[in-house]
């Protein structure tokens, strides 16, 4: 079980095969893979790829990979025009139901 104080006021009980995640709302129209520094701008270079997807894209991706009970929603920011948070939850596929398609769902992304 985990609790996210101040963001989600109720406890979420996770089973052994459940997945829960949260991420920042993507800045439209910059969807897909985004390269960022894992240590921010203060440490050694550590380039990582984060995926900025819409709620619908997250749901399709999880379902395509065999997850069930998928629920992905946007929680609005604390004030109008503030950045929101995407919250997602799903049940992982059983080992004999796993799919091996690891391609990302989003093809469009912003490049620099």
Short mmCIF file of C-alpha atoms in Angstrom, two decimals, residues 49-89:
data_model
loop_
_atom_site.label_atom_id
_atom_site.label_comp_id
_atom_site.label_asym_id
_atom_site.label_seq_id
_atom_site.Cartn_x
_atom_site.Cartn_y
_atom_site.Cartn_z
CA UNK A 49 14.53 8.96 -22.14
CA UNK A 50 11.18 9.69 -20.57
CA UNK A 51 7.90 9.12 -22.33
CA UNK A 52 5.43 11.99 -22.45
CA UNK A 53 2.10 10.45 -23.43
CA UNK A 54 -1.54 11.47 -23.16
CA UNK A 55 -3.81 9.48 -20.85
CA UNK A 56 -5.29 7.76 -23.90
CA UNK A 57 -1.82 6.80 -25.20
CA UNK A 58 -0.79 5.42 -21.79
CA UNK A 59 -3.99 3.35 -21.64
CA UNK A 60 -3.54 1.98 -25.19
CA UNK A 61 0.10 1.13 -24.50
CA UNK A 62 -0.71 -0.75 -21.29
CA UNK A 63 -3.59 -2.62 -22.93
CA UNK A 64 -1.46 -3.51 -25.95
CA UNK A 65 1.09 -5.05 -23.59
CA UNK A 66 -1.59 -7.20 -21.95
CA UNK A 67 -2.42 -5.14 -18.86
CA UNK A 68 -6.05 -5.28 -17.69
CA UNK A 69 -8.18 -3.04 -15.52
CA UNK A 70 -6.35 -0.04 -16.97
CA UNK A 71 -7.29 3.31 -15.45
CA UNK A 72 -5.31 6.40 -16.48
CA UNK A 73 -6.55 9.86 -15.62
CA UNK A 74 -5.41 13.46 -15.43
CA UNK A 75 -5.48 15.20 -12.08
CA UNK A 76 -5.60 18.95 -12.65
CA UNK A 77 -3.01 21.30 -11.22
CA UNK A 78 -3.77 23.11 -7.96
CA UNK A 79 -4.81 26.28 -9.81
CA UNK A 80 -5.99 27.07 -13.35
CA UNK A 81 -3.15 26.83 -15.90
CA UNK A 82 -0.92 24.91 -13.45
CA UNK A 83 0.63 21.63 -14.65
CA UNK A 84 -1.44 18.53 -13.94
CA UNK A 85 -0.44 14.99 -12.98
CA UNK A 86 -1.25 11.80 -14.86
CA UNK A 87 -2.11 8.90 -12.54
CA UNK A 88 -2.32 5.36 -13.87
CA UNK A 89 -3.11 1.93 -12.51
#
